Coordinates of C-alpha atoms in Angstrom, one line a residue:
M15 CA 3.3 18.8 -72.6
D16 CA 1.7 17.3 -69.4
S17 CA -0.6 14.5 -70.7
G18 CA -2.9 14.6 -67.7
H19 CA -6.4 15.3 -68.6
Y20 CA -7.0 18.1 -66.1
P21 CA -3.8 20.1 -67.0
L22 CA -4.5 19.5 -70.7
N23 CA -8.0 21.1 -70.3
V24 CA -6.5 23.9 -68.4
R25 CA -3.9 24.5 -71.0
F26 CA -6.4 24.3 -73.8
C27 CA -8.8 26.9 -72.2
D28 CA -5.9 29.2 -71.3
I29 CA -4.5 29.2 -74.8
C30 CA -7.9 29.8 -76.4
A31 CA -8.6 32.7 -73.8
G32 CA -5.3 34.3 -74.6
F33 CA -5.8 34.1 -78.4
L34 CA -9.3 35.5 -78.1
S35 CA -8.4 38.4 -76.0
K36 CA -7.9 41.8 -77.6
S37 CA -4.1 41.5 -77.3
G38 CA -3.9 37.9 -78.5
K39 CA -5.1 38.1 -82.0
E40 CA -1.6 37.9 -83.5
S41 CA -0.8 34.7 -81.6
V42 CA -2.0 32.4 -84.4
P43 CA 1.2 30.3 -84.6
S44 CA 1.2 29.4 -80.9
L45 CA -2.6 28.5 -81.0
T46 CA -2.2 26.4 -84.1
R47 CA 0.9 24.5 -82.7
A48 CA -0.9 23.8 -79.5
L49 CA -4.2 22.6 -81.2
D50 CA -2.2 20.4 -83.7
T51 CA -0.2 18.7 -80.9
I52 CA -3.3 18.0 -78.9
A53 CA -5.2 16.8 -82.0
S54 CA -2.4 14.3 -82.7
D55 CA -2.8 12.9 -79.2
L56 CA -6.5 12.7 -79.6
A57 CA -6.3 10.8 -82.9
R58 CA -4.2 8.0 -81.2
D59 CA -6.0 7.8 -77.8
G60 CA -9.7 7.1 -77.6
D61 CA -9.7 7.3 -73.8
L62 CA -8.1 10.8 -74.0
R63 CA -11.1 12.0 -76.2
I64 CA -13.5 10.7 -73.6
R65 CA -11.5 12.4 -70.6
M66 CA -10.9 15.7 -72.3
G67 CA -14.5 16.1 -73.4
S68 CA -16.0 15.3 -70.0
E69 CA -13.7 16.8 -67.3
N70 CA -13.5 20.2 -66.0
P71 CA -12.7 22.9 -66.9
S72 CA -14.9 22.2 -69.9
I73 CA -13.4 22.8 -73.3
W74 CA -16.7 23.3 -75.1
L75 CA -17.3 26.9 -74.4
S76 CA -13.7 27.8 -75.6
L77 CA -14.1 25.7 -78.7
Q78 CA -17.4 27.4 -79.4
Q79 CA -15.8 30.7 -79.2
L80 CA -13.1 29.7 -81.6
W81 CA -15.7 28.6 -84.2
D82 CA -17.6 31.8 -83.7
F83 CA -14.4 33.8 -84.2
L84 CA -13.7 31.9 -87.5
A85 CA -17.3 32.4 -88.6
D86 CA -17.2 36.2 -87.8
Y87 CA -13.7 36.7 -89.0
P88 CA -13.4 40.4 -89.9
S89 CA -11.8 39.9 -93.3
A90 CA -14.0 37.1 -94.7
D91 CA -11.8 36.1 -97.5
A92 CA -10.7 32.5 -98.3
D93 CA -7.4 33.8 -99.6
V94 CA -6.3 35.0 -96.2
A95 CA -3.5 32.6 -95.1
E96 CA -4.0 33.4 -91.4
L97 CA -7.7 32.3 -91.6
R98 CA -6.9 29.2 -93.5
T99 CA -4.4 28.0 -91.0
L100 CA -6.8 28.6 -88.2
V101 CA -9.7 26.8 -89.8
I102 CA -7.4 23.7 -90.6
S103 CA -6.2 23.6 -86.9
V104 CA -9.6 24.2 -85.3
A105 CA -11.3 21.8 -87.6
R106 CA -8.6 19.1 -87.1
F107 CA -9.0 19.4 -83.4
T108 CA -12.8 19.2 -83.6
R109 CA -12.7 16.3 -86.0
N110 CA -10.5 14.2 -83.5
I111 CA -12.1 15.2 -80.2
V112 CA -15.7 14.0 -81.4
A113 CA -14.5 10.7 -83.3
G114 CA -16.6 7.9 -81.9
V115 CA -17.7 9.8 -78.6
A116 CA -21.4 10.4 -78.5
V117 CA -21.2 13.0 -75.8
N118 CA -18.6 14.9 -77.4
Q119 CA -20.6 14.8 -80.7
Q120 CA -23.6 16.2 -78.8
N121 CA -21.5 19.0 -77.4
A122 CA -19.9 19.9 -80.7
F123 CA -23.1 19.9 -82.6
G124 CA -23.7 23.4 -81.1
F125 CA -20.9 24.5 -83.3
E126 CA -22.7 23.5 -86.5
P127 CA -24.1 26.9 -87.5
A128 CA -20.7 28.5 -87.2
L129 CA -19.1 25.6 -89.0
R130 CA -21.6 26.0 -91.8
R131 CA -20.9 29.6 -92.2
V132 CA -17.2 28.7 -92.5
L133 CA -18.0 26.1 -95.1
H134 CA -20.2 28.7 -96.9
L135 CA -17.2 31.0 -97.3
Y136 CA -14.9 28.2 -98.5
S137 CA -17.5 26.9 -101.0
S138 CA -17.7 30.2 -102.8
W139 CA -16.6 30.6 -106.4
S140 CA -13.6 32.8 -105.3
A141 CA -12.5 30.1 -102.7
F142 CA -12.5 27.5 -105.5
Q143 CA -10.0 29.7 -107.4
V144 CA -7.5 29.5 -104.5
T145 CA -6.0 26.0 -104.4
D146 CA -4.5 26.8 -101.0
S147 CA -8.0 26.9 -99.5
F148 CA -8.7 23.3 -100.3
P149 CA -7.2 21.7 -97.2
A150 CA -9.2 24.1 -95.0
T151 CA -12.4 23.1 -96.8
R152 CA -11.6 19.5 -96.7
M153 CA -10.8 19.5 -93.0
A154 CA -14.0 21.5 -92.1
V155 CA -16.1 18.9 -94.0
Q156 CA -14.2 16.1 -92.2
A157 CA -15.0 17.7 -88.9
L158 CA -18.7 18.0 -89.7
S159 CA -18.8 14.4 -90.8
N160 CA -17.3 13.2 -87.5
I161 CA -19.7 15.3 -85.5
V162 CA -22.7 13.3 -86.8
T163 CA -21.3 9.9 -87.9
T164 CA -22.8 6.9 -86.0
N165 CA -25.1 9.3 -84.1
E166 CA -28.6 8.7 -85.4
N167 CA -30.2 11.7 -83.7
L168 CA -27.6 14.2 -84.9
T169 CA -27.5 12.8 -88.3
S170 CA -31.2 13.2 -88.7
R171 CA -31.1 16.7 -87.4
L172 CA -28.2 17.8 -89.8
W173 CA -29.9 16.0 -92.8
N174 CA -33.2 17.6 -92.3
T175 CA -31.6 21.0 -91.9
Y176 CA -29.4 20.8 -94.9
L177 CA -32.0 19.5 -97.2
T178 CA -34.4 22.4 -96.3
L179 CA -31.9 25.3 -96.5
P180 CA -32.8 28.1 -98.9
E181 CA -31.1 27.7 -102.3
E182 CA -28.5 30.3 -101.7
Q183 CA -27.5 28.5 -98.5
A184 CA -27.5 25.0 -99.8
I185 CA -24.1 24.0 -98.5
L186 CA -24.0 20.4 -99.9
I187 CA -24.8 21.7 -103.4
R188 CA -22.1 24.4 -103.0
L189 CA -19.4 21.9 -101.8
L190 CA -20.2 19.6 -104.7
G191 CA -19.0 22.2 -107.0
S192 CA -15.5 22.1 -105.5
P193 CA -12.7 21.3 -108.0
D194 CA -10.8 19.4 -105.3
H195 CA -11.5 15.7 -105.6
K196 CA -10.4 15.1 -102.0
T197 CA -13.0 17.6 -100.7
I198 CA -15.6 15.8 -102.9
L199 CA -14.6 12.5 -101.5
S200 CA -14.9 13.7 -97.9
L201 CA -18.3 15.2 -98.7
L202 CA -19.6 11.9 -100.2
V203 CA -18.5 10.0 -97.2
L204 CA -20.6 12.3 -95.1
M205 CA -23.6 12.0 -97.5
V206 CA -23.3 8.2 -97.7
N207 CA -23.1 7.9 -93.9
C208 CA -26.2 10.2 -93.5
I209 CA -28.5 8.0 -95.7
H210 CA -27.1 4.6 -94.5
D211 CA -29.9 2.4 -93.1
S212 CA -32.4 5.3 -93.0
T213 CA -35.5 5.1 -95.0
E214 CA -36.6 8.5 -93.8
R215 CA -33.4 10.2 -94.9
C216 CA -33.4 8.4 -98.2
S217 CA -37.0 9.4 -98.7
L218 CA -36.2 13.1 -98.0
L219 CA -33.3 13.0 -100.5
T220 CA -35.3 11.5 -103.4
K221 CA -38.7 13.2 -102.9
S222 CA -38.0 16.7 -101.5
R223 CA -37.2 19.7 -103.7
G224 CA -33.9 20.3 -101.9
G225 CA -33.1 16.6 -102.3
A226 CA -33.7 16.7 -106.0
R227 CA -31.4 19.7 -106.5
I228 CA -28.7 17.8 -104.5
C229 CA -29.1 14.7 -106.7
I230 CA -29.0 16.8 -109.9
T231 CA -25.7 18.3 -108.8
L232 CA -24.4 14.9 -107.7
L233 CA -25.3 13.4 -111.1
D234 CA -23.4 16.1 -112.8
R235 CA -20.4 15.5 -110.7
V236 CA -20.5 11.8 -111.1
V237 CA -20.3 12.3 -114.9
L238 CA -17.2 14.5 -114.5
L239 CA -15.5 12.0 -112.2
Y240 CA -16.3 9.0 -114.5
D241 CA -12.9 9.3 -116.4
A242 CA -10.8 9.7 -113.3
E243 CA -7.7 7.6 -113.4
E244 CA -8.0 4.5 -111.3
S245 CA -6.8 4.7 -107.6
T246 CA -6.9 8.5 -107.6
D247 CA -9.1 10.6 -105.3
G248 CA -11.4 11.3 -108.3
A249 CA -11.9 7.6 -108.9
K250 CA -12.6 7.0 -105.2
A251 CA -15.1 9.9 -105.2
F252 CA -16.9 8.3 -108.2
D253 CA -17.1 5.1 -106.4
Y254 CA -18.6 6.8 -103.4
G255 CA -21.1 8.6 -105.6
Y256 CA -22.1 5.4 -107.3
H257 CA -22.4 3.8 -103.9
L258 CA -24.7 6.5 -102.8
F259 CA -27.1 5.9 -105.7
A260 CA -26.8 2.1 -105.4
H261 CA -27.9 2.5 -101.8
L262 CA -31.0 4.4 -103.0
F263 CA -31.8 1.6 -105.5
D264 CA -31.4 -1.0 -102.8
G265 CA -33.9 0.8 -100.8
G266 CA -36.5 0.9 -103.7
F267 CA -36.1 4.6 -104.2
A268 CA -35.4 4.5 -108.0
P269 CA -39.0 5.4 -109.0
D270 CA -39.2 8.4 -106.7
L271 CA -35.7 9.6 -107.7
Y272 CA -36.5 9.3 -111.4
N273 CA -39.7 11.3 -111.0
S274 CA -38.0 14.0 -109.1
L275 CA -35.6 14.6 -111.9
S276 CA -38.3 15.1 -114.6
V277 CA -38.5 18.3 -116.5
E278 CA -41.9 19.5 -117.5
G279 CA -42.6 19.2 -121.2
E280 CA -39.6 16.8 -121.9
V281 CA -40.0 13.2 -122.5
I282 CA -36.6 12.6 -120.9
A283 CA -34.2 14.8 -119.0
Q284 CA -30.5 14.7 -119.1
H285 CA -30.2 13.7 -115.5
Q286 CA -32.8 10.9 -115.9
T287 CA -30.6 9.5 -118.6
T288 CA -27.5 9.6 -116.3
L289 CA -29.7 8.0 -113.5
L290 CA -30.7 5.2 -116.0
K291 CA -26.9 4.6 -116.8
L292 CA -26.2 4.2 -113.0
L293 CA -29.3 1.9 -112.7
D294 CA -28.2 -0.2 -115.7
S295 CA -24.7 -0.6 -114.2
Y296 CA -26.3 -1.4 -110.7
L297 CA -28.4 -4.2 -112.3
Q298 CA -25.7 -5.7 -114.4
S299 CA -23.7 -6.3 -111.3
S300 CA -26.7 -7.5 -109.2
Q301 CA -27.3 -11.2 -108.4
T302 CA -30.5 -10.8 -106.6
C303 CA -34.0 -9.9 -107.6
P304 CA -36.6 -9.2 -104.9
V305 CA -35.9 -5.5 -104.6
H306 CA -36.4 -5.1 -108.4
C307 CA -40.1 -5.7 -108.1
D308 CA -40.4 -1.9 -107.2
M309 CA -38.5 -1.1 -110.5
C310 CA -40.7 -3.0 -112.8
P311 CA -43.7 -0.7 -113.1
M312 CA -41.3 2.3 -113.5
L313 CA -39.3 0.7 -116.2
S314 CA -42.5 -0.3 -118.0
E315 CA -43.8 3.1 -118.0
I316 CA -40.5 4.6 -119.1
F317 CA -40.1 2.1 -122.0
L318 CA -43.6 2.6 -123.3
S319 CA -43.4 6.4 -123.0
L320 CA -40.1 6.6 -124.8
S321 CA -41.2 4.0 -127.5
S322 CA -44.4 5.9 -128.1
Y323 CA -42.5 9.2 -128.4
S324 CA -39.9 7.6 -130.7
Q325 CA -42.6 6.2 -132.9
S326 CA -44.4 9.5 -133.3
A327 CA -41.1 11.3 -134.1
I328 CA -40.0 8.8 -136.7
T329 CA -43.5 8.8 -138.2
R330 CA -43.4 12.5 -138.6
A331 CA -39.9 12.3 -140.1
I332 CA -40.9 9.7 -142.6
N333 CA -44.3 11.0 -143.5
P334 CA -44.8 14.5 -142.0
T335 CA -47.9 15.5 -144.0
N336 CA -49.7 12.1 -143.3
S337 CA -51.2 12.8 -146.8
E338 CA -50.5 9.1 -147.9
P339 CA -49.8 5.8 -146.3
M340 CA -46.4 5.1 -145.1
N341 CA -44.8 2.7 -147.5
G342 CA -41.2 2.6 -146.4
S343 CA -40.1 5.6 -148.5
I344 CA -38.2 8.4 -146.7
E345 CA -38.2 10.9 -149.6
H346 CA -40.2 13.2 -147.3
L347 CA -37.6 13.2 -144.6
Q348 CA -37.9 16.8 -143.6
E349 CA -39.0 17.0 -139.8
L350 CA -36.3 15.8 -137.6
D351 CA -36.9 15.7 -133.9
L352 CA -33.7 16.8 -132.2
L353 CA -34.7 14.9 -128.9
L354 CA -35.2 11.6 -130.7
P355 CA -31.6 10.4 -130.3
K356 CA -31.7 11.2 -126.6
A357 CA -35.0 9.4 -126.3
C358 CA -33.5 6.4 -128.1
E359 CA -30.4 6.4 -125.9
A360 CA -32.6 6.3 -122.8
L361 CA -34.7 3.7 -124.4
V362 CA -31.7 1.5 -124.9
L363 CA -30.7 1.9 -121.2
T364 CA -34.3 1.1 -120.2
T365 CA -34.5 -2.0 -122.4
Q366 CA -31.2 -3.3 -121.0
C367 CA -32.6 -2.9 -117.5
I368 CA -35.7 -4.8 -118.4
V369 CA -33.7 -7.6 -120.0
K370 CA -31.4 -8.0 -116.9
I371 CA -34.4 -8.1 -114.4
S372 CA -36.2 -10.4 -116.6
L373 CA -33.3 -12.8 -116.9
L374 CA -32.6 -12.7 -113.1
S375 CA -36.3 -13.5 -112.5
E376 CA -36.3 -16.4 -114.8
D377 CA -33.0 -17.8 -113.4
Q378 CA -34.1 -17.6 -109.8
R379 CA -37.5 -19.2 -110.6
T380 CA -39.4 -17.3 -108.0
V381 CA -41.8 -14.6 -108.9
D382 CA -41.7 -14.2 -112.8
L383 CA -41.3 -10.4 -113.1
R384 CA -41.5 -10.8 -116.9
A385 CA -45.3 -10.9 -116.6
I386 CA -45.2 -7.2 -115.5
F387 CA -43.5 -6.1 -118.6
R388 CA -45.5 -8.4 -120.8
D389 CA -48.9 -7.2 -119.6
A390 CA -48.0 -3.4 -119.5
S391 CA -49.7 -1.0 -121.8
S392 CA -49.2 2.7 -122.7
T393 CA -51.7 5.4 -121.9
D394 CA -53.1 5.1 -125.5
G395 CA -53.5 1.4 -125.1
Q396 CA -50.6 0.1 -127.0
G397 CA -49.3 -3.1 -125.4
T398 CA -45.6 -4.0 -125.0
A399 CA -45.5 -6.5 -127.9
E400 CA -47.2 -4.0 -130.3
S401 CA -44.9 -1.2 -129.0
I402 CA -41.7 -3.1 -129.7
I403 CA -42.7 -4.4 -133.1
E404 CA -44.0 -1.1 -134.3
L405 CA -40.8 0.7 -133.3
L406 CA -38.7 -2.0 -134.9
R407 CA -40.7 -1.6 -138.1
L408 CA -40.2 2.1 -138.1
L409 CA -36.5 1.9 -137.2
D410 CA -35.9 -0.5 -140.2
V411 CA -37.2 2.2 -142.6
F412 CA -35.7 5.2 -140.7
L413 CA -32.2 3.8 -140.2
P414 CA -30.1 2.0 -142.8
R415 CA -28.0 -0.9 -141.7
I416 CA -24.3 -0.4 -141.4
Y417 CA -22.4 -3.2 -143.2
F418 CA -18.7 -3.2 -143.3
G419 CA -18.6 0.6 -142.7
K420 CA -21.2 1.4 -145.3
A421 CA -24.9 2.3 -145.0
V422 CA -27.0 -0.4 -146.7
I423 CA -30.2 1.1 -147.8
D424 CA -33.3 -0.8 -149.0
P425 CA -34.1 -0.3 -152.7
T426 CA -37.5 1.0 -151.6
I427 CA -35.9 3.8 -149.6
D428 CA -34.5 7.1 -150.9
R429 CA -30.6 7.2 -150.6
S430 CA -30.5 10.8 -149.6
M431 CA -30.7 10.1 -146.0
P432 CA -29.2 13.0 -143.9
S433 CA -26.0 12.1 -142.1
S434 CA -27.4 13.4 -138.9
V435 CA -29.7 10.5 -138.9
A436 CA -27.3 7.8 -140.2
G437 CA -24.5 8.6 -137.9
S438 CA -26.2 9.6 -134.6
N439 CA -24.9 7.7 -131.6
G440 CA -28.2 7.9 -129.9
F441 CA -29.5 5.0 -132.1
S442 CA -26.7 2.6 -131.4
Y443 CA -27.7 -0.9 -130.1
L444 CA -31.4 0.0 -130.2
K445 CA -32.6 -2.6 -132.7
R446 CA -30.4 -5.3 -131.1
D447 CA -31.7 -4.7 -127.6
L448 CA -35.4 -4.5 -128.7
V449 CA -35.0 -7.8 -130.6
R450 CA -33.3 -9.3 -127.5
L451 CA -36.2 -8.2 -125.4
V452 CA -38.6 -9.9 -127.7
G453 CA -36.6 -13.1 -127.2
V454 CA -36.5 -12.8 -123.5
L455 CA -40.2 -12.0 -123.1
C456 CA -41.6 -14.6 -125.5
H457 CA -39.4 -17.5 -124.0
Q458 CA -41.8 -20.3 -123.0
D459 CA -44.7 -18.0 -123.0
K460 CA -47.3 -18.7 -125.7
T461 CA -49.5 -15.8 -125.0
F462 CA -46.7 -13.3 -125.7
Q463 CA -45.6 -15.4 -128.7
D464 CA -49.2 -15.0 -130.1
H465 CA -49.2 -11.3 -129.4
I466 CA -46.0 -10.9 -131.6
R467 CA -47.6 -12.9 -134.4
V468 CA -50.9 -11.1 -134.3
C469 CA -49.2 -7.6 -134.5
G470 CA -47.2 -8.8 -137.5
G471 CA -44.0 -9.2 -135.6
I472 CA -42.6 -12.5 -137.0
P473 CA -41.6 -10.9 -140.4
V474 CA -40.1 -8.0 -138.6
I475 CA -38.0 -10.2 -136.4
M476 CA -37.0 -12.2 -139.6
N477 CA -35.9 -9.0 -141.2
M478 CA -33.5 -8.4 -138.2
C479 CA -31.4 -11.6 -139.1
V480 CA -28.8 -9.3 -140.8
V481 CA -25.4 -7.8 -140.1
D482 CA -25.5 -4.2 -138.8
E483 CA -22.4 -2.6 -137.3
R484 CA -24.6 -0.1 -135.4
N485 CA -26.1 -3.1 -133.7
P486 CA -23.6 -5.8 -132.9
Y487 CA -24.9 -9.3 -132.8
L488 CA -28.2 -8.2 -134.1
R489 CA -28.5 -11.3 -136.3
E490 CA -27.6 -13.6 -133.6
H491 CA -30.2 -12.2 -131.1
A492 CA -32.9 -12.1 -133.9
I493 CA -32.2 -15.9 -134.7
L494 CA -32.6 -16.6 -130.9
A495 CA -35.7 -14.5 -130.7
L496 CA -37.1 -16.4 -133.6
R497 CA -36.3 -19.7 -132.0
N498 CA -38.2 -18.6 -128.9
L499 CA -41.2 -17.3 -130.9
L500 CA -41.5 -20.7 -132.7
D501 CA -40.8 -22.9 -129.6
G502 CA -44.0 -24.9 -128.9
N503 CA -46.2 -22.6 -131.1
K504 CA -47.5 -24.3 -134.1
E505 CA -49.3 -21.1 -135.3
N506 CA -46.0 -19.2 -135.3
Q507 CA -44.4 -22.1 -137.1
D508 CA -47.0 -22.1 -139.8
E509 CA -46.7 -18.4 -140.2
V510 CA -42.9 -18.8 -140.9
N511 CA -43.5 -21.6 -143.2
S512 CA -45.9 -19.5 -145.2
I513 CA -43.3 -16.8 -145.8
Q514 CA -41.3 -17.2 -149.0
P515 CA -38.2 -15.3 -149.9
S516 CA -39.1 -12.1 -151.8
G517 CA -35.5 -10.8 -152.3
Y518 CA -31.9 -11.6 -151.8
W519 CA -28.7 -9.9 -150.5
D520 CA -26.0 -9.3 -153.1
E521 CA -22.3 -9.5 -152.5
A522 CA -22.3 -5.8 -151.4
G523 CA -25.0 -6.5 -148.7
I524 CA -27.8 -4.7 -150.6
L525 CA -31.2 -6.1 -150.7
R526 CA -32.2 -7.0 -154.2
E527 CA -35.9 -7.7 -155.1
K528 CA -36.7 -10.9 -156.9
V529 CA -38.4 -10.5 -160.2
G530 CA -42.1 -10.8 -159.9
A531 CA -42.0 -10.8 -156.1
T532 CA -43.3 -8.4 -153.6
L533 CA -41.5 -7.3 -150.5
R534 CA -43.4 -7.9 -147.2

């Protein structure tokens, strides 16, 4: 082939014209061979991309006509081999001609409506059943990505369009349903590039209705990709999905995103829990704190809301009639809230996030973000200290300890606890993390130490100095929390000194009451 730019443009236009003529519809092989050969040259030669895109005769009208032909293909079926071959070749050529050349991107952006229609076809349920269609879908996504990447104006136009499309035309949501991990990876590269360094586009993703639908679909996809084997396309797609949410967290959009995922009438939605898992992972790997200031009010509100809900649910389960004071007996355990394990699971994640931010804040010795958590209060006026201690007190009644694989039940508690409560995974680590939170928040803070004492928290923490397989290292965290509660606080020290043992643990790990003593 003549590599000169003018003959190459002439050749391209002639081939396209011949194919698009009435007598040329059967010349698919010759068109695809020519396009693939030119595309290979374009991939290697940046100057050729510039020359071919700018010189006469212009290639853009011919390329537009090719995309229109694909979008209006008479037999719109992803299982048509001829159509798949054409889409791959035209998309590859488009992807390569626009790469890194702003003028070419601007010219190619006019094809976007036709390209979107092609993607709509290849993101249908029937297309997803045809594995041979995956390369065409993937190549079209890559072409779209290259058309806008590094071009701020085009990226904003594309993002604004795609996040405001009607639900039945929401192409990003449709593509996220692809079973092909390579397609998902290409799509996530596009999405990450779109929100990179753009507060406006991040805001649109986290606050708009269309953005919320995309995030919900993406969270579902991230969950499915979590178990992908390392170094596979699925694992790479998961990493890009995580990177997208981490970018939103970096920008301070966690509160907006969390709120947009809420479901009316539910204390916690499934996708909010998934988001908290990602946020927890993000914070555990974080070494800096300033951006976390935006998360503190959100996390405080979530914690207090979930704690209040859990307290009410456990209280109803323990004493549903409220006909007599709650005395630790669960013989009336009749009303079980099926959402309680989910609320507790989210509460564990929230508590871990608060602990991580608090420790980072204390280590950096800049702004003490722990004050935000200490001073927070729920809508009914319950403070953080009261909320933690009351929930721990209820959990100690509601859930038996697990000691060497067996439930250890207090003598004052009915032994007929339903296995659905004792064995639920949603309660794992909850006591441990609540106790750890007490230790972190009361460290060198006498006011919070006093709050814990006033609300009766010292005996509760002391009762946590036990082994519980559902809460690994509970005893160690309780001892540390007790140490921090007593540090420099004479009133708390006197409180502990006034408490005398009222029972003992036998060799089986069962609490036995001392004769003549009263359990506190």
